[in-house]
PDB file of C-alpha atoms in Angstrom:
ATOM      1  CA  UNK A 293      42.877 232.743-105.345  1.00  0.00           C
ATOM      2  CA  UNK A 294      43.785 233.027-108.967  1.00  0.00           C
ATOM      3  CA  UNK A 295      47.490 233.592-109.723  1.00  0.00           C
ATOM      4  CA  UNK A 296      49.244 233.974-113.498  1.00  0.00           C
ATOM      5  CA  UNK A 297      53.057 233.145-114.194  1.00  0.00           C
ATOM      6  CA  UNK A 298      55.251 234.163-116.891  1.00  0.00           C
ATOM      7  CA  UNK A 299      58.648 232.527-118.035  1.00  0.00           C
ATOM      8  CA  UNK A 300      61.242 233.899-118.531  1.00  0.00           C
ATOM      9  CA  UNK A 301      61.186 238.006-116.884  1.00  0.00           C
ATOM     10  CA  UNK A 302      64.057 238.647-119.528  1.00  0.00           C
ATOM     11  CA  UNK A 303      65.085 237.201-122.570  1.00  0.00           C
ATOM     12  CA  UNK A 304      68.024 237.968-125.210  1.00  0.00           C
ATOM     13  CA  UNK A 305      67.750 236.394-128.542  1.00  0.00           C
ATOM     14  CA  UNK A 306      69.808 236.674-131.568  1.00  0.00           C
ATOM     15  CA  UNK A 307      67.418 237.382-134.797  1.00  0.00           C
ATOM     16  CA  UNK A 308      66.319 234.143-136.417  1.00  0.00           C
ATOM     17  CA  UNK A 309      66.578 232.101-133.628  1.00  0.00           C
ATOM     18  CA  UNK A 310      63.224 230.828-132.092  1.00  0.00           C
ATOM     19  CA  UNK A 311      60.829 231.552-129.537  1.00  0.00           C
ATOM     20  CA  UNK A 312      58.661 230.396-126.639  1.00  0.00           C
ATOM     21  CA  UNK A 313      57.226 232.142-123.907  1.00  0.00           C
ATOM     22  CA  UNK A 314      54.931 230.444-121.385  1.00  0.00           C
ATOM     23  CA  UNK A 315      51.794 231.774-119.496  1.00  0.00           C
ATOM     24  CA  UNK A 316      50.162 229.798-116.872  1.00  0.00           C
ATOM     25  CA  UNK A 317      46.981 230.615-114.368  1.00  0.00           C
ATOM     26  CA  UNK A 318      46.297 229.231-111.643  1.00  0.00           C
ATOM     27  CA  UNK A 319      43.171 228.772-109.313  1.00  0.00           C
ATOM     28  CA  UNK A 320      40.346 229.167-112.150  1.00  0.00           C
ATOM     29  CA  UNK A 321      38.823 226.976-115.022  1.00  0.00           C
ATOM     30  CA  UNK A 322      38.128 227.956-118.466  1.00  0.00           C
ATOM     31  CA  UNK A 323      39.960 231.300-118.693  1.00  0.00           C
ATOM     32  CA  UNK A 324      40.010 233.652-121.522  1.00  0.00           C
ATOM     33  CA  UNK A 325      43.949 234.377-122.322  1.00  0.00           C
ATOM     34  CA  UNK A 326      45.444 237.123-123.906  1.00  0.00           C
ATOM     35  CA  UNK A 327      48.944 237.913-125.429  1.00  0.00           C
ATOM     36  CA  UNK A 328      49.702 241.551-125.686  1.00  0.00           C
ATOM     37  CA  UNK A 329      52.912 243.178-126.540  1.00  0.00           C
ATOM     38  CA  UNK A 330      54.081 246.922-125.635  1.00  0.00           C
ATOM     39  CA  UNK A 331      56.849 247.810-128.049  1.00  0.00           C
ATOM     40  CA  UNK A 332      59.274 250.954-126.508  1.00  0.00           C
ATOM     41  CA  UNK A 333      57.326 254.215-126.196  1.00  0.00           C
ATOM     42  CA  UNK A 334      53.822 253.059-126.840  1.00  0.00           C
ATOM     43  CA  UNK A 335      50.687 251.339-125.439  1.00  0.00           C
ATOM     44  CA  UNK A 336      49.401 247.832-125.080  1.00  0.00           C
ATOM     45  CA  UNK A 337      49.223 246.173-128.741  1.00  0.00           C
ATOM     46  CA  UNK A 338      46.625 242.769-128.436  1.00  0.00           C
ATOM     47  CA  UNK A 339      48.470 239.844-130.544  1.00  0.00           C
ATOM     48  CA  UNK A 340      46.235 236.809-129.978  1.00  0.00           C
ATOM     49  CA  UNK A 341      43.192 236.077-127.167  1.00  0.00           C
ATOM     50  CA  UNK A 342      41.780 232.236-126.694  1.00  0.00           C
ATOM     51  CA  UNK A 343      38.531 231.699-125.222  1.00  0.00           C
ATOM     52  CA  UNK A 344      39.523 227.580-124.942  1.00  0.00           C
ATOM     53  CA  UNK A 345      41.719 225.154-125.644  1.00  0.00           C
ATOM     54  CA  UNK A 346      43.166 224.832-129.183  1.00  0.00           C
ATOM     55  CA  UNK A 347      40.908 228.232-130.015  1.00  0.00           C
ATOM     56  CA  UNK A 348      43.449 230.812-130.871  1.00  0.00           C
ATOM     57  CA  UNK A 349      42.586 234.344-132.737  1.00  0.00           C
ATOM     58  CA  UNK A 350      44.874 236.683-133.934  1.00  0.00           C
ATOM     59  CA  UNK A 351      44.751 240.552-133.734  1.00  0.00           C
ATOM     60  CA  UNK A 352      47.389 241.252-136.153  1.00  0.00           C
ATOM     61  CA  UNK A 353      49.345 239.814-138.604  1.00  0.00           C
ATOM     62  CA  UNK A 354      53.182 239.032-137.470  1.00  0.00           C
ATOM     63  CA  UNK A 355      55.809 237.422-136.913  1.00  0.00           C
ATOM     64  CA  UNK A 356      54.374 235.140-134.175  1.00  0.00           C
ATOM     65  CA  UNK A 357      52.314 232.534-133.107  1.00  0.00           C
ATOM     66  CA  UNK A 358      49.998 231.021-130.251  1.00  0.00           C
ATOM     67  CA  UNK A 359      48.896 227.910-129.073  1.00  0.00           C
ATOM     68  CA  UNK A 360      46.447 227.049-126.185  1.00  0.00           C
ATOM     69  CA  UNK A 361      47.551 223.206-125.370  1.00  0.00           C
ATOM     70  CA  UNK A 362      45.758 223.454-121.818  1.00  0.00           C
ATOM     71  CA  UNK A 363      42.890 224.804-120.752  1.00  0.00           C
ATOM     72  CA  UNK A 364      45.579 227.214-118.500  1.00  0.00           C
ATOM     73  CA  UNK A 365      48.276 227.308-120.743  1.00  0.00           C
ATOM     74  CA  UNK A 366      49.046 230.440-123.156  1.00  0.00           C
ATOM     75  CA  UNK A 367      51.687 229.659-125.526  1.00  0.00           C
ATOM     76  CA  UNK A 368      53.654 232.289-127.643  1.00  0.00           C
ATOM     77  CA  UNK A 369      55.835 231.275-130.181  1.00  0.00           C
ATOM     78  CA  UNK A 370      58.331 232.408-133.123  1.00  0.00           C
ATOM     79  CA  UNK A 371      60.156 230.448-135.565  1.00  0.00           C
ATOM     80  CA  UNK A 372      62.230 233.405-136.320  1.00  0.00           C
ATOM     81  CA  UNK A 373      62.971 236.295-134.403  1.00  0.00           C
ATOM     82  CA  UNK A 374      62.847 239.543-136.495  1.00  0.00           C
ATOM     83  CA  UNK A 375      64.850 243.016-134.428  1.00  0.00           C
ATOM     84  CA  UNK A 376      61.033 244.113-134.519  1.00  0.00           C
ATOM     85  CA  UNK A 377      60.116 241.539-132.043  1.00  0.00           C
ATOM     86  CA  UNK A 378      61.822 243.030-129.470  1.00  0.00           C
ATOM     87  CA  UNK A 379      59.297 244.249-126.671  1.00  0.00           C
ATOM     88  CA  UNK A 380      57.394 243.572-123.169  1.00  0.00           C
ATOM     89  CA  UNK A 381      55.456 240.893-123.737  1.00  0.00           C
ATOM     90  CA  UNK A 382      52.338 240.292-121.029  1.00  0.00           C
ATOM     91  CA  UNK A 383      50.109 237.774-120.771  1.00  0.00           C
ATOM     92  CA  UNK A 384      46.461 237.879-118.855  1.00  0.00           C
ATOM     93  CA  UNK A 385      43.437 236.439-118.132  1.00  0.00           C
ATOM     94  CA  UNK A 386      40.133 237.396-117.374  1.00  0.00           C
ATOM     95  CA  UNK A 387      37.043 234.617-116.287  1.00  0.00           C
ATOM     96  CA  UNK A 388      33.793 235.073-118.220  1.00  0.00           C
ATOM     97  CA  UNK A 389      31.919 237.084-115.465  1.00  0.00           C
ATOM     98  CA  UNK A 390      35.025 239.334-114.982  1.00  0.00           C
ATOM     99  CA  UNK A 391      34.876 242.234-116.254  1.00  0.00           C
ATOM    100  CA  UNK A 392      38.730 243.241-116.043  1.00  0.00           C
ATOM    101  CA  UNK A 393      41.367 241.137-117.107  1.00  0.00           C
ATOM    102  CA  UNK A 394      44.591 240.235-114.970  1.00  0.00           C
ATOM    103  CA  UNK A 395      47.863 240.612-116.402  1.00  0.00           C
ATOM    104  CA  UNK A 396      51.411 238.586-115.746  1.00  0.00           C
ATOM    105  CA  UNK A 397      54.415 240.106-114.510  1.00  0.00           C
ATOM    106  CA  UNK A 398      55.878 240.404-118.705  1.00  0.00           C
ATOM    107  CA  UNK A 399      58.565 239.391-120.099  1.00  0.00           C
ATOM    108  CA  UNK A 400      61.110 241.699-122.000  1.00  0.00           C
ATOM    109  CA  UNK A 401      62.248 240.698-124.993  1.00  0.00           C
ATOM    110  CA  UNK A 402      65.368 242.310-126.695  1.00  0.00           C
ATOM    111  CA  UNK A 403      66.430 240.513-130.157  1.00  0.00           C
ATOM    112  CA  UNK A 404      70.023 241.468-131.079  1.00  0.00           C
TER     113      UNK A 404
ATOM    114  CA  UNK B 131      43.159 253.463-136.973  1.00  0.00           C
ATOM    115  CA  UNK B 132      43.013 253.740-132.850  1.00  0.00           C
ATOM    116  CA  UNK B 133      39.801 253.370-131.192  1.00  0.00           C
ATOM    117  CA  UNK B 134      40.993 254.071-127.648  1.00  0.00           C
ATOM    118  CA  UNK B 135      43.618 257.335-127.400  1.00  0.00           C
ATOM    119  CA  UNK B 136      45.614 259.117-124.698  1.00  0.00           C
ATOM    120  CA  UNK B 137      46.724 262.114-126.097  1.00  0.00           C
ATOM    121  CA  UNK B 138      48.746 263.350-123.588  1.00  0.00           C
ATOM    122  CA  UNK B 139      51.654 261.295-122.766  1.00  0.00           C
ATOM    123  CA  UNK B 140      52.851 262.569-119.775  1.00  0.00           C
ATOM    124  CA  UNK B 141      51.422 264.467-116.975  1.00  0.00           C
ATOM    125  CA  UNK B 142      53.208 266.287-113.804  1.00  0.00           C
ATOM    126  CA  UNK B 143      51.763 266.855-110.510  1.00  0.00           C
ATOM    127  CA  UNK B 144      52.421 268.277-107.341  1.00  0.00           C
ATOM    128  CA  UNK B 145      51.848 266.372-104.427  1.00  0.00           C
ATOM    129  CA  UNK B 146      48.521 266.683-102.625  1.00  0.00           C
ATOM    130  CA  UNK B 147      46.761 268.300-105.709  1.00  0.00           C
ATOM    131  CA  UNK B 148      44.736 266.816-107.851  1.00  0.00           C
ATOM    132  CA  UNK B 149      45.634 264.692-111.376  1.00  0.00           C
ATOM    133  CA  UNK B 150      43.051 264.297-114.311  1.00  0.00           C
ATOM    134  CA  UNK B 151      44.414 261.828-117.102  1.00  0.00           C
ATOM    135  CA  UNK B 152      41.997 261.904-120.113  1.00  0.00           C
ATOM    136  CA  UNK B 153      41.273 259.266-122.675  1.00  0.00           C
ATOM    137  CA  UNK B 154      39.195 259.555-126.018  1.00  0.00           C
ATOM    138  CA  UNK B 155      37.321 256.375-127.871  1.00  0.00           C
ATOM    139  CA  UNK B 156      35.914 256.376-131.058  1.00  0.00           C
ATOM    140  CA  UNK B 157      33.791 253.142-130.939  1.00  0.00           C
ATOM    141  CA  UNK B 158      30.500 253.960-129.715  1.00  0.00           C
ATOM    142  CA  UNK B 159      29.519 250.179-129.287  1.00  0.00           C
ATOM    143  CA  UNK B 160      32.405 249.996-126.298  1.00  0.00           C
ATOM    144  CA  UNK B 161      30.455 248.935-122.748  1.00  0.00           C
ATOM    145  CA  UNK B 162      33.076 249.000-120.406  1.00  0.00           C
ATOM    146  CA  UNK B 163      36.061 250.914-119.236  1.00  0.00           C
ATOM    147  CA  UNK B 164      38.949 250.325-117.310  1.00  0.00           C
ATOM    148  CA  UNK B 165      42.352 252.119-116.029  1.00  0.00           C
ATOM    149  CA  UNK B 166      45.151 250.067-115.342  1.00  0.00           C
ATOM    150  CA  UNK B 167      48.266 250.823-113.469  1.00  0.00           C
ATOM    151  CA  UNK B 168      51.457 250.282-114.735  1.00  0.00           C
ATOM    152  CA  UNK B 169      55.511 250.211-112.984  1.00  0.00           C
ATOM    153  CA  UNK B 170      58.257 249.253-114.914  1.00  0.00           C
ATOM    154  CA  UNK B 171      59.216 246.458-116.097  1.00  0.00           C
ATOM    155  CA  UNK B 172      55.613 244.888-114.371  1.00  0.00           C
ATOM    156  CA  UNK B 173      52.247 243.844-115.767  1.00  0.00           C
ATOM    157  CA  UNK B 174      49.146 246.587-115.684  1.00  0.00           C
ATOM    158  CA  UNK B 175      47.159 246.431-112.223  1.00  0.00           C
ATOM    159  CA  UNK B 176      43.380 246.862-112.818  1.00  0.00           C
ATOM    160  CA  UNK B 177      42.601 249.799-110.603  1.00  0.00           C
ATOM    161  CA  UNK B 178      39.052 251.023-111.384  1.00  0.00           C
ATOM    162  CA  UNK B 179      36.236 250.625-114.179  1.00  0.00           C
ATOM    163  CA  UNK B 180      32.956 251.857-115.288  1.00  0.00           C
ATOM    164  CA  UNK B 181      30.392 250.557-117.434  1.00  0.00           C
ATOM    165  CA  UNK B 182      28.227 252.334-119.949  1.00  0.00           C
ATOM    166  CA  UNK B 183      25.470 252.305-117.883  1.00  0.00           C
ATOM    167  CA  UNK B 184      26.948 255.030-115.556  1.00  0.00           C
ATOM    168  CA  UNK B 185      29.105 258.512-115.864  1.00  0.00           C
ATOM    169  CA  UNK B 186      30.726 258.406-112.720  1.00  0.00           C
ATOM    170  CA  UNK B 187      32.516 255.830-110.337  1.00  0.00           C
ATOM    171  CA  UNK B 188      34.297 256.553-107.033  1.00  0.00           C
ATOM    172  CA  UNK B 189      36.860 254.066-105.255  1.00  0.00           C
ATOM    173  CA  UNK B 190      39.064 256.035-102.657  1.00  0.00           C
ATOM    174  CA  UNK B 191      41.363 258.755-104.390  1.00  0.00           C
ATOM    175  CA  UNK B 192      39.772 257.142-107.231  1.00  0.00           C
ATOM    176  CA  UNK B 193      37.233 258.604-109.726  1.00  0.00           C
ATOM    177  CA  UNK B 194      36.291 257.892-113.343  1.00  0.00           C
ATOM    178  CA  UNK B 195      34.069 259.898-115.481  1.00  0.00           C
ATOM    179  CA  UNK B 196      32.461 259.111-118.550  1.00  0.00           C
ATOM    180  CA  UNK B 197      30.673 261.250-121.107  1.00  0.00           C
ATOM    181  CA  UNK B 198      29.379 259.513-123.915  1.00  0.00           C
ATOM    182  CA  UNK B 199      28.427 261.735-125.748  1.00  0.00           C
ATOM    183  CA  UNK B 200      31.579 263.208-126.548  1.00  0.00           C
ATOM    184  CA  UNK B 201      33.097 259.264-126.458  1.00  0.00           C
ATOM    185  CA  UNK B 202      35.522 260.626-123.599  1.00  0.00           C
ATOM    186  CA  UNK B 203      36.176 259.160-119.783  1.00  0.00           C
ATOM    187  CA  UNK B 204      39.040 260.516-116.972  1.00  0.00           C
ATOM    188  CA  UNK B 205      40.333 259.383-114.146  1.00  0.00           C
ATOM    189  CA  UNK B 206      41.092 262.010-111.168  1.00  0.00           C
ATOM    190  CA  UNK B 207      43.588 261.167-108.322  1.00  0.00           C
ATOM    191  CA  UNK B 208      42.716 263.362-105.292  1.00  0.00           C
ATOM    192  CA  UNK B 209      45.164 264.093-103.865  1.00  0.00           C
ATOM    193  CA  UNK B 210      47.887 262.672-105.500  1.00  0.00           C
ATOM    194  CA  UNK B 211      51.130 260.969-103.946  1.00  0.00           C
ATOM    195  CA  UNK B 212      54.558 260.681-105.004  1.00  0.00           C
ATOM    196  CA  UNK B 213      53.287 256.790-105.014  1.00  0.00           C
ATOM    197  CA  UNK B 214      50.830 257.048-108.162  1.00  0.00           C
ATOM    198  CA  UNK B 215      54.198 257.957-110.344  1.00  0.00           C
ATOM    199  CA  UNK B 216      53.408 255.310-112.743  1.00  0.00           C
ATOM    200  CA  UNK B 217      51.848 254.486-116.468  1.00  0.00           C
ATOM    201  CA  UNK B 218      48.586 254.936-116.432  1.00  0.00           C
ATOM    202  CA  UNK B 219      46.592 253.446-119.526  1.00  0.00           C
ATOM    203  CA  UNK B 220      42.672 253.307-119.910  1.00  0.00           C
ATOM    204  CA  UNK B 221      40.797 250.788-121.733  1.00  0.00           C
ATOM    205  CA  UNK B 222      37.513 249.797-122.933  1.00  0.00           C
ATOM    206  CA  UNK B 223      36.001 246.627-124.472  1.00  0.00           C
ATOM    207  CA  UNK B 224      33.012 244.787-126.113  1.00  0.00           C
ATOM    208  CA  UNK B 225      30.556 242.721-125.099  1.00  0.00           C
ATOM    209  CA  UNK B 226      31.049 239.472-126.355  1.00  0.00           C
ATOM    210  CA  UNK B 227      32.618 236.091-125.022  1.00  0.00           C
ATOM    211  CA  UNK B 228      36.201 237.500-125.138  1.00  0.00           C
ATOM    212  CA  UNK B 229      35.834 240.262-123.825  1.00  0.00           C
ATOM    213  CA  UNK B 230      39.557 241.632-125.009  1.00  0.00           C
ATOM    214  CA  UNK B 231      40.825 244.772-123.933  1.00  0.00           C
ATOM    215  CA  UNK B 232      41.573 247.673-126.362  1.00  0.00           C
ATOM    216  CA  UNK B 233      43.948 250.206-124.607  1.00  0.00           C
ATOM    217  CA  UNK B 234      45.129 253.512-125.174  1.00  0.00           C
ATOM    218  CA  UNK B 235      48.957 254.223-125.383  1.00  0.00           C
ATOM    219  CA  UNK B 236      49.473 255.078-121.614  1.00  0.00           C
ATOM    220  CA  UNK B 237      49.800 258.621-119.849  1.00  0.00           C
ATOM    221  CA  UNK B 238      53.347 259.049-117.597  1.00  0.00           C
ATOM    222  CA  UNK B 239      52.104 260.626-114.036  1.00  0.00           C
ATOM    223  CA  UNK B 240      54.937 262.014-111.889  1.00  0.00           C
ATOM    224  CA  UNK B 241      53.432 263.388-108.905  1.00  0.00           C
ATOM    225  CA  UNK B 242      56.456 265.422-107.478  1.00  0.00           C
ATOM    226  CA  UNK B 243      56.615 265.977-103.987  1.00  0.00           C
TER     227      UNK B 243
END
């Protein structure tokens, strides 16, 4: 069965210090990967989807970054934290015949 | 400009009755929709779509509607326990080889026993 991890669950970072967060699936080839961030109060924001390696497209323009290095890999990056980075970040997957997509445990991010 | 919307963003219930969340999209060209599931501090569980195709889809306590003519779908929980207390957020997507999710800002249930 297919399984998706996210590192770390929490996070504290000072502003302008940097940024990696790490998505992984298991158990399927060739996934479609999604960042998404919900920011305090409100809904599920899409940052960046990749539909293969080193294909990355970006929803909206920010602060961050992401980079597909594996075909299961999800990579999202800052060089500098802003205090409007802080959020739950969640990454997912969904396989080409899937219809729904399948989403990682998140990772809170609080930048102080 | 927000193509999927929950305009309510929280909802009480009493246990054993039913719940109807709403959710409104303005993109016509959408093909599928989905309501996730959603605890704190957790990732969204899928917990039942619908494509375009159809106006109505049953899975247990589960049902979605859609109209599309008036660009609107629901989800009912009959009969609701303490146990759906959660974020519920729908969302709807394209055809196309991504596929990416567009979702609406959530609805708080609290089913109160």
């Amino acid at each position: 069965s297919q399984t998706i991890h996210q590192w770390p669950a929490t996070l504290v970072q000072p502003v302008g210090s940097p940024l990696s967060l790490e998505c992984t699936v298991e158990g399927t080839s060739n996934p479609n990967l999604y960042w998404y961030r919900q920011a305090a109060g409100r809904g599920l924001q899409l940052l960046f989807y990749s539909v293969g390696i080193g294909q990355i497209s970006s929803e909206v323009p920010q602060n961050l970054s992401a980079s597909r290095p594996q075909d299961r890999q999800f990579i999202l990056s800052s060089k500098k934290l802003l205090l409007s980075d802080s959020g739950f970040y969640l990454c997912a997957w969904r396989g080409d015949s899937d219809t729904e997509a399948f989403f990682g445990q998140g990772t809170r991010l609080t930048v102080v | 400009d927000q193509q999927v919307k929950q305009n309510s963003p929280s909802l009480s219930v009493q246990e054993g009755r039913i719940s109807i969340l709403n959710c409104d999209y303005t993109n016509s060209m959408f093909d599928y929709f989905l309501w996730y599931k959603k605890y704190p501090a957790e990732g969204p569980t899928f917990l039942i779509s619908i494509s375009s195709i159809k106006d109505k889809n049953e899975d247990g306590r589960f049902t979605v509607f859609l109209n599309k003519s008036a660009k609107h779908l629901s989800l009912h929980i009959v009969p609701s326990q303490p146990g759906d207390s959660a974020v519920y957020f729908c969302a709807a997507s394209l055809s196309g080889s991504a596929r990416q999710l567009t979702f609406g800002s959530g609805t708080q249930l609290t089913v109160l026993p």
